[in-house]
């Protein structure tokens, strides 16, 4: 029998529901940035990003492996995971900084509202919620102008090693014609992912130039930077 893994931080990968305005803040995006070509959210989980972006007229697609399960089961899972995430925030007060969210009840309420927005948008546009997983996405090269990727890479170092991160980043760059934004660069213990320099060097070696950019948003302490990839 294999030993039970001892996770640091949050533990298993959860299905979260971040609202549209949180995405704009995390990725330092203005509405206009979403209007100049197709946008992919990978992994989208139960986030309200696609709903919000579509409401302003953007051409947006969401992808996540969990779209393979029954939609009502996914909503139940996302609700449970959102409550779990909120308890984690409450139980680890030194890990989080308050600003974007007022307090823990505000955090829970806005994430639950995002889940409702996700559910309604997925019901209305099921074809825009695509089953897929890194490192092999079901899209052509350069299918999107912009790809945003939040809270998978760098956040779960107990689940994904260096080689996974490199293959995930290369695949995000493959489907992005112009730009990939990945947020944050820390995990849920506030530790910065240690191999960022190596990753950036390896990406440069295959023609993907990158930069680290500071953003105004911070929720996990020290999580106020994103990695921006510029595919060749
Ligand atoms: C913490 S959620 C982030 C969702 C969304 N970006 C947000 O910020 O609310 C992580 C998501 O990664 C998805 N996931 C897990 N493994 C994946 C993989 N190999 N490729 C793509 N997505 C994956 C999970 O299903 C989950 O929905």
XYZ file of C-alpha atoms and ligand atoms in Angstrom:
259
model
C 0.000 0.000 0.000
C 1.443 3.406 -0.940
C 1.718 5.996 1.839
C -0.844 8.813 2.033
C 0.786 11.950 0.615
C 1.438 14.717 3.130
C 0.327 17.881 1.369
C 1.464 21.338 2.305
C -1.128 24.095 2.205
C -4.553 23.541 0.743
C -4.059 19.865 -0.180
C -5.847 18.396 -3.203
C -6.600 20.503 -6.274
C -9.966 22.125 -5.648
C -12.544 23.464 -8.105
C -12.882 27.156 -7.335
C -15.165 29.941 -8.515
C -13.331 33.235 -8.785
C -15.453 36.146 -9.993
C -14.826 38.158 -13.163
C -13.570 41.248 -11.299
C -11.044 39.090 -9.409
C -9.714 37.804 -12.762
C -9.380 41.368 -14.072
C -7.383 42.275 -10.949
C -5.217 39.116 -10.869
C -4.283 39.416 -14.522
C -4.181 43.217 -14.655
C -6.737 43.233 -17.454
C -9.041 46.021 -18.612
C -12.268 45.185 -20.443
C -10.602 46.382 -23.668
C -7.848 43.724 -23.355
C -10.526 41.069 -23.798
C -11.976 42.527 -26.975
C -9.084 42.100 -29.395
C -9.338 38.368 -30.113
C -10.387 34.998 -28.693
C -9.568 34.357 -25.040
C -9.086 31.024 -23.220
C -9.438 30.427 -19.482
C -7.387 27.312 -18.590
C -8.190 25.888 -16.116
C -11.504 27.667 -15.677
C -12.953 25.488 -12.897
C -16.269 27.043 -11.856
C -15.045 30.598 -12.301
C -17.275 33.444 -13.415
C -14.649 34.781 -15.816
C -16.222 33.490 -19.039
C -19.661 34.730 -17.939
C -18.340 38.216 -17.202
C -16.205 38.407 -20.331
C -19.059 37.241 -22.554
C -21.344 39.850 -20.982
C -19.065 42.621 -22.292
C -18.893 41.016 -25.743
C -15.648 39.023 -25.542
C -15.107 35.778 -27.469
C -14.216 33.490 -24.561
C -13.802 29.736 -24.019
C -13.372 27.855 -20.728
C -11.564 24.523 -20.435
C -11.260 22.150 -17.478
C -11.029 18.363 -17.003
C -13.921 18.452 -14.527
C -16.374 19.449 -17.281
C -16.443 15.716 -18.021
C -18.599 15.056 -14.954
C -22.328 15.703 -14.726
C -22.911 19.505 -14.558
C -25.019 19.305 -11.386
C -22.389 17.127 -9.704
C -19.742 19.687 -10.672
C -21.789 22.484 -9.088
C -22.120 20.460 -5.881
C -18.368 19.772 -5.905
C -17.515 23.432 -6.565
C -19.843 24.566 -3.769
C -18.194 22.123 -1.340
C -14.692 23.131 -2.468
C -15.559 26.840 -2.175
C -16.711 26.299 1.398
C -13.553 24.301 2.092
C -11.410 27.093 0.617
C -13.202 29.641 2.783
C -12.542 27.526 5.902
C -8.873 27.276 4.910
C -8.710 31.069 4.655
C -10.301 31.397 8.095
C -7.971 28.787 9.644
C -4.796 30.327 8.152
C -5.203 34.050 8.820
C -1.517 34.927 8.410
C -1.547 33.549 4.857
C -4.034 36.073 3.471
C -4.210 39.805 3.093
C -7.499 41.654 2.993
C -8.106 44.328 0.434
C -9.766 42.824 -2.587
C -12.063 40.915 -0.209
C -13.329 42.776 2.846
C -13.376 39.752 5.148
C -14.153 36.009 5.168
C -17.938 36.355 4.685
C -17.321 38.703 1.735
C -14.880 36.150 0.279
C -17.473 33.367 0.537
C -20.335 35.479 -0.815
C -18.446 36.714 -3.873
C -17.083 33.259 -4.724
C -20.607 31.786 -4.418
C -21.985 34.545 -6.665
C -19.289 33.644 -9.218
C -20.419 30.015 -9.041
C -23.986 31.107 -9.882
C -22.685 33.166 -12.824
C -20.693 30.142 -14.032
C -23.726 27.841 -13.776
C -25.985 30.209 -15.734
C -23.389 30.888 -18.449
C -22.569 27.203 -18.876
C -26.295 26.395 -19.231
C -26.642 29.131 -21.884
C -23.378 28.374 -23.758
C -22.448 24.720 -23.090
C -20.290 24.574 -26.244
C -17.965 27.199 -24.733
C -17.130 24.938 -21.745
C -14.745 22.375 -23.185
C -13.430 19.210 -21.523
C -9.645 19.225 -21.586
C -6.547 18.880 -19.437
C -2.963 20.017 -19.557
C -0.591 19.025 -20.991
C -2.735 18.207 -24.057
C -5.441 20.773 -24.841
C -8.028 20.094 -27.579
C -7.243 23.285 -29.549
C -5.204 24.204 -32.623
C -1.929 26.109 -32.440
C -2.535 29.865 -31.903
C -6.284 29.293 -31.478
C -6.509 32.140 -28.946
C -4.986 35.602 -28.753
C -4.792 35.537 -24.948
C -4.731 32.612 -22.495
C -5.221 33.199 -18.765
C -4.315 30.505 -16.257
C -4.995 30.943 -12.573
C -4.320 28.791 -9.542
C -3.005 25.586 -11.082
C 0.641 26.059 -12.098
C 2.911 26.982 -9.144
C 0.070 26.558 -6.581
C 0.149 22.750 -6.219
C 3.847 21.796 -6.004
C 2.948 18.537 -4.232
C 0.918 17.422 -7.252
C 2.923 18.725 -10.210
C 6.695 18.551 -10.573
C 9.110 20.560 -12.688
C 8.556 18.515 -15.863
C 4.771 18.927 -15.538
C 5.142 22.683 -15.190
C 7.337 22.903 -18.270
C 4.935 20.822 -20.366
C 1.901 22.774 -19.053
C 3.520 26.141 -19.877
C 4.588 24.949 -23.347
C 1.056 23.770 -24.077
C -0.500 27.052 -22.927
C 1.987 28.868 -25.191
C 1.160 26.567 -28.125
C -2.526 27.553 -28.140
C -1.850 31.263 -27.504
C -1.123 33.411 -30.524
C 0.138 36.385 -28.530
C 0.194 36.033 -24.769
C -0.262 33.751 -21.758
C -0.741 35.147 -18.240
C -0.218 32.773 -15.309
C -1.113 33.762 -11.726
C 0.053 33.516 -8.944
C 3.701 32.498 -8.505
C 3.208 31.328 -4.890
C 1.466 28.330 -3.359
C -1.084 28.344 -0.529
C 1.675 28.486 2.093
C 2.896 31.762 0.452
C 6.081 30.018 -0.767
C 7.271 31.189 -4.188
C 7.655 28.370 -6.718
C 11.401 27.675 -6.554
C 12.151 26.762 -10.187
C 10.880 29.855 -11.961
C 14.281 30.881 -13.367
C 14.901 27.413 -14.723
C 11.424 27.299 -16.263
C 11.905 30.675 -17.937
C 15.294 29.593 -19.319
C 13.851 26.353 -20.681
C 10.927 28.206 -22.257
C 13.319 30.717 -23.826
C 15.211 27.736 -25.260
C 12.078 26.757 -27.166
C 11.280 30.259 -28.358
C 8.926 31.451 -25.614
C 10.059 34.751 -24.110
C 8.698 35.543 -20.631
C 8.560 38.267 -18.004
C 7.369 38.544 -14.400
C 4.907 41.388 -13.871
C 3.638 42.866 -10.635
C -0.118 43.367 -10.232
C -2.155 45.457 -7.788
C -4.131 42.446 -6.534
C -2.933 40.326 -3.593
C -4.916 37.739 -1.638
C -2.398 35.014 -0.787
C 0.363 37.061 0.853
C 3.192 37.852 -1.569
C 1.026 36.558 -4.412
C 1.065 39.792 -6.399
C 3.006 38.718 -9.491
C 2.149 36.920 -12.706
C 4.261 35.187 -15.316
C 3.612 36.518 -18.828
C 4.615 34.325 -21.767
C 5.150 35.671 -25.258
C 5.127 32.756 -27.684
C 7.488 33.275 -30.606
C -8.082 26.050 -8.042
S -8.985 25.684 -9.516
C -8.740 27.161 -10.455
C -9.947 27.480 -11.299
C -10.022 28.935 -11.790
N -8.893 29.282 -12.603
C -10.113 29.897 -10.642
O -9.175 30.650 -10.435
O -11.121 29.905 -9.943
C -7.932 24.499 -10.276
C -8.587 23.788 -11.463
O -7.579 23.032 -12.151
C -8.231 21.930 -12.758
N -7.189 20.946 -13.144
C -6.638 19.954 -12.411
N -5.717 19.295 -13.141
C -5.671 19.894 -14.358
C -4.928 19.677 -15.560
N -4.014 18.700 -15.654
N -5.142 20.491 -16.618
C -6.044 21.485 -16.533
N -6.783 21.736 -15.436
C -6.604 20.949 -14.359
C -9.208 21.471 -11.703
O -10.246 20.699 -12.271
C -9.690 22.799 -11.110
O -10.900 23.215 -11.696
